[in-house]
Amino acid sequence: GEGGVTVTRKHPSAREAALQALHAQIRQCRRCPLYRTRTQAVPGEGPATSRIMLVGEAPGRQEDLQGRPFVGAAGKFLDTLLSAAGLDRSQVYITNVVKSRPYVGPPPGRNRAPTSEEIAACRPWLDEQVRIIRPAIVVTLGQVALDSFLPGRRLADVHGRPLRAGDRVILPLYHPAMARYGQRWKALLRREFLRVRQLVSGLPTRPRR
């Protein structure tokens, strides 16, 4: 890991198996009507032993087609942000609050924000991912993700500030999709993403059980 810090822990097998079983359940999920319009669900990806979990809002068109999170334009920018923080996508676990793509209009449609009902229907999946992975740091990307961990906080007030929630740190950041609004947003995201690196280097090196 970066500077002797281990980003993933040893002995993954039981946790990895539990996570893969959960992913299989998510792919079959029919808890909300989005299952009727999706190409496939997007459970998430990354090691079950990762100490860092990134949580976005919902899959977009590319994610829906490929079944992987953050593979569109925002995902490419996320990769550069991770790289700047000394991390690789393979070291972190990435998912979304909602696992199926919400969109409007005739296919391929336009992405839309998930409804509160869709978020509530998907909530048990996110809770179970957190329970299995036990991340030390959760990086929330956008307001929807922040609401899932720290309801009542406004992203505009707390972005870039590590906040404590039980035995983990929540780092609220703007969604990488904000990069499309120009260089000022890109610069802000790059600057704040470096906090991830600082938080990782502050983690105890002994693996947590």
Short mmCIF file of C-alpha atoms in Angstrom, two decimals:
data_model
loop_
_atom_site.label_atom_id
_atom_site.label_comp_id
_atom_site.label_asym_id
_atom_site.label_seq_id
_atom_site.Cartn_x
_atom_site.Cartn_y
_atom_site.Cartn_z
CA GLY A 1 0.00 0.00 0.00
CA GLU A 2 0.85 3.68 -0.13
CA GLY A 3 3.63 4.50 2.35
CA GLY A 4 3.37 1.12 4.05
CA VAL A 5 -0.37 1.50 4.63
CA THR A 6 -2.44 -1.51 3.67
CA VAL A 7 -5.61 -0.53 1.86
CA THR A 8 -6.99 -4.06 1.81
CA ARG A 9 -6.85 -6.57 4.66
CA LYS A 10 -5.73 -10.19 4.58
CA HIS A 11 -7.94 -13.32 4.83
CA PRO A 12 -10.63 -12.25 2.37
CA SER A 13 -12.27 -15.57 1.51
CA ALA A 14 -15.37 -15.68 3.77
CA ARG A 15 -16.07 -11.98 3.31
CA GLU A 16 -15.47 -12.20 -0.43
CA ALA A 17 -17.91 -15.12 -0.70
CA ALA A 18 -20.55 -13.21 1.27
CA LEU A 19 -20.13 -10.18 -0.98
CA GLN A 20 -20.37 -12.22 -4.19
CA ALA A 21 -23.54 -13.89 -2.90
CA LEU A 22 -24.97 -10.44 -2.12
CA HIS A 23 -24.09 -9.21 -5.63
CA ALA A 24 -25.96 -12.19 -7.09
CA GLN A 25 -29.04 -11.29 -5.03
CA ILE A 26 -28.86 -7.64 -6.14
CA ARG A 27 -28.77 -8.72 -9.80
CA GLN A 28 -32.10 -10.51 -9.26
CA CYS A 29 -33.68 -7.69 -7.23
CA ARG A 30 -37.26 -6.61 -7.92
CA ARG A 31 -37.85 -4.41 -4.87
CA CYS A 32 -38.72 -1.37 -6.99
CA PRO A 33 -40.04 -0.87 -10.55
CA LEU A 34 -36.58 0.01 -11.93
CA TYR A 35 -35.97 -3.68 -12.59
CA ARG A 36 -38.42 -3.47 -15.49
CA THR A 37 -36.43 -0.83 -17.39
CA ARG A 38 -32.82 -1.71 -16.56
CA THR A 39 -30.47 -3.70 -18.77
CA GLN A 40 -28.93 -5.10 -15.60
CA ALA A 41 -28.40 -4.15 -11.97
CA VAL A 42 -25.05 -2.69 -10.92
CA PRO A 43 -24.19 -4.12 -7.48
CA GLY A 44 -20.71 -2.62 -7.10
CA GLU A 45 -17.13 -3.81 -7.42
CA GLY A 46 -13.88 -4.00 -5.53
CA PRO A 47 -12.30 -6.11 -2.80
CA ALA A 48 -14.51 -7.18 0.11
CA THR A 49 -11.53 -6.41 2.35
CA SER A 50 -11.09 -2.80 1.25
CA ARG A 51 -10.94 -0.19 3.99
CA ILE A 52 -12.27 2.46 1.63
CA MET A 53 -15.77 2.48 0.18
CA LEU A 54 -16.93 5.00 -2.43
CA VAL A 55 -20.68 5.50 -2.73
CA GLY A 56 -22.32 7.39 -5.61
CA GLU A 57 -25.94 8.05 -6.49
CA ALA A 58 -27.14 5.61 -9.17
CA PRO A 59 -25.91 3.92 -12.37
CA GLY A 60 -26.03 5.87 -15.65
CA ARG A 61 -26.37 4.52 -19.16
CA GLN A 62 -22.85 3.06 -19.50
CA GLU A 63 -23.09 1.46 -16.05
CA ASP A 64 -26.44 -0.07 -16.95
CA LEU A 65 -24.97 -1.54 -20.15
CA GLN A 66 -21.76 -2.87 -18.57
CA GLY A 67 -23.04 -3.81 -15.12
CA ARG A 68 -20.15 -1.94 -13.48
CA PRO A 69 -20.20 1.28 -11.43
CA PHE A 70 -18.58 4.52 -12.61
CA VAL A 71 -17.53 3.49 -16.14
CA GLY A 72 -18.93 6.53 -17.99
CA ALA A 73 -17.43 10.03 -18.18
CA ALA A 74 -17.76 10.61 -14.42
CA GLY A 75 -16.09 7.25 -13.83
CA LYS A 76 -13.09 8.17 -15.97
CA PHE A 77 -12.66 11.35 -13.96
CA LEU A 78 -13.03 9.34 -10.74
CA ASP A 79 -10.13 7.15 -11.90
CA THR A 80 -7.91 10.24 -12.26
CA LEU A 81 -9.00 11.46 -8.82
CA LEU A 82 -8.11 8.10 -7.26
CA SER A 83 -4.77 8.12 -9.03
CA ALA A 84 -4.00 11.62 -7.72
CA ALA A 85 -4.74 10.33 -4.22
CA GLY A 86 -2.25 7.49 -4.71
CA LEU A 87 -4.96 4.87 -5.06
CA ASP A 88 -6.02 2.44 -7.74
CA ARG A 89 -9.62 1.45 -8.51
CA SER A 90 -8.74 -2.17 -7.68
CA GLN A 91 -7.99 -1.17 -4.06
CA VAL A 92 -11.33 0.43 -3.24
CA TYR A 93 -14.92 -0.79 -3.18
CA ILE A 94 -17.23 1.30 -5.39
CA THR A 95 -21.02 1.20 -5.39
CA ASN A 96 -24.11 3.42 -5.60
CA VAL A 97 -27.04 4.10 -3.27
CA VAL A 98 -29.43 2.83 -5.97
CA LYS A 99 -28.32 -0.22 -7.94
CA SER A 100 -30.48 0.11 -11.10
CA ARG A 101 -30.48 3.01 -13.54
CA PRO A 102 -33.26 5.62 -13.13
CA TYR A 103 -34.03 7.41 -16.39
CA VAL A 104 -36.77 9.33 -18.21
CA GLY A 105 -37.88 9.36 -21.81
CA PRO A 106 -37.82 6.59 -24.42
CA PRO A 107 -34.68 4.37 -24.36
CA PRO A 108 -31.83 5.10 -24.09
CA GLY A 109 -33.40 7.94 -22.07
CA ARG A 110 -31.86 10.62 -19.86
CA ASN A 111 -30.50 9.90 -16.41
CA ARG A 112 -32.59 11.25 -13.54
CA ALA A 113 -32.18 11.43 -9.78
CA PRO A 114 -33.56 8.41 -7.90
CA THR A 115 -36.83 8.90 -6.01
CA SER A 116 -37.06 8.54 -2.23
CA GLU A 117 -39.01 5.28 -2.79
CA GLU A 118 -36.23 3.86 -4.98
CA ILE A 119 -33.61 4.89 -2.43
CA ALA A 120 -35.59 3.28 0.40
CA ALA A 121 -36.12 0.05 -1.57
CA CYS A 122 -32.39 -0.24 -2.24
CA ARG A 123 -31.29 0.75 1.26
CA PRO A 124 -30.97 -2.80 2.68
CA TRP A 125 -28.46 -3.69 -0.06
CA LEU A 126 -26.21 -0.75 0.85
CA ASP A 127 -26.49 -1.55 4.56
CA GLU A 128 -25.47 -5.14 3.88
CA GLN A 129 -22.48 -4.05 1.76
CA VAL A 130 -21.28 -1.84 4.62
CA ARG A 131 -21.81 -4.70 7.09
CA ILE A 132 -19.76 -7.16 5.02
CA ILE A 133 -16.94 -4.83 3.98
CA ARG A 134 -16.67 -2.87 7.26
CA PRO A 135 -14.90 0.10 5.65
CA ALA A 136 -12.90 2.48 7.84
CA ILE A 137 -13.58 5.33 5.39
CA VAL A 138 -16.74 5.93 3.36
CA VAL A 139 -16.39 8.56 0.64
CA THR A 140 -19.86 9.80 -0.31
CA LEU A 141 -20.12 11.26 -3.82
CA GLY A 142 -23.00 13.73 -4.04
CA GLN A 143 -25.94 14.68 -1.80
CA VAL A 144 -27.92 11.43 -2.24
CA ALA A 145 -25.00 9.36 -0.91
CA LEU A 146 -24.37 11.80 1.96
CA ASP A 147 -28.05 11.57 2.98
CA SER A 148 -27.69 7.78 3.24
CA PHE A 149 -24.97 8.06 5.89
CA LEU A 150 -25.53 11.46 7.52
CA PRO A 151 -29.12 12.57 6.90
CA GLY A 152 -29.79 16.25 7.42
CA ARG A 153 -26.32 17.43 6.39
CA ARG A 154 -26.04 19.75 3.38
CA LEU A 155 -23.21 18.84 1.03
CA ALA A 156 -22.54 22.55 0.36
CA ASP A 157 -21.77 22.96 4.09
CA VAL A 158 -19.66 19.86 4.77
CA HIS A 159 -17.92 18.87 1.50
CA GLY A 160 -14.26 17.98 1.96
CA ARG A 161 -14.59 17.66 5.76
CA PRO A 162 -14.11 14.22 7.33
CA LEU A 163 -17.01 13.49 9.69
CA ARG A 164 -17.22 10.73 12.27
CA ALA A 165 -20.11 8.25 12.14
CA GLY A 166 -19.73 5.49 14.71
CA ASP A 167 -16.45 3.67 14.14
CA ARG A 168 -15.93 5.02 10.62
CA VAL A 169 -15.09 8.28 8.91
CA ILE A 170 -17.45 9.73 6.30
CA LEU A 171 -15.80 12.03 3.76
CA PRO A 172 -18.52 13.94 1.85
CA LEU A 173 -17.42 15.01 -1.64
CA TYR A 174 -19.17 16.39 -4.68
CA HIS A 175 -20.00 13.84 -7.37
CA PRO A 176 -17.31 13.50 -10.10
CA ALA A 177 -20.03 14.33 -12.67
CA MET A 178 -19.67 17.96 -11.48
CA ALA A 179 -16.45 18.03 -13.55
CA ARG A 180 -18.60 18.69 -16.61
CA TYR A 181 -19.28 22.19 -15.25
CA GLY A 182 -15.69 23.24 -15.89
CA GLN A 183 -12.19 23.59 -14.51
CA ARG A 184 -13.21 25.20 -11.22
CA TRP A 185 -15.16 22.08 -10.25
CA LYS A 186 -12.39 19.78 -11.46
CA ALA A 187 -9.85 21.67 -9.35
CA LEU A 188 -12.10 21.54 -6.28
CA LEU A 189 -12.66 17.80 -6.67
CA ARG A 190 -8.93 17.14 -7.12
CA ARG A 191 -8.06 19.21 -4.07
CA GLU A 192 -10.67 17.59 -1.84
CA PHE A 193 -9.92 14.08 -3.07
CA LEU A 194 -6.42 14.43 -1.60
CA ARG A 195 -8.13 14.20 1.79
CA VAL A 196 -8.73 10.54 0.99
CA ARG A 197 -4.97 10.04 0.82
CA GLN A 198 -4.48 11.81 4.17
CA LEU A 199 -7.19 9.69 5.79
CA VAL A 200 -5.72 6.45 4.41
CA SER A 201 -2.24 7.31 5.67
CA GLY A 202 -3.78 7.88 9.11
CA LEU A 203 -5.29 4.38 9.28
CA PRO A 204 -3.75 1.90 11.72
CA THR A 205 -1.56 -0.56 9.85
CA ARG A 206 -2.78 -3.55 11.88
CA PRO A 207 -5.67 -5.20 10.03
CA ARG A 208 -9.00 -4.80 11.82
CA ARG A 209 -10.77 -8.06 12.48
#
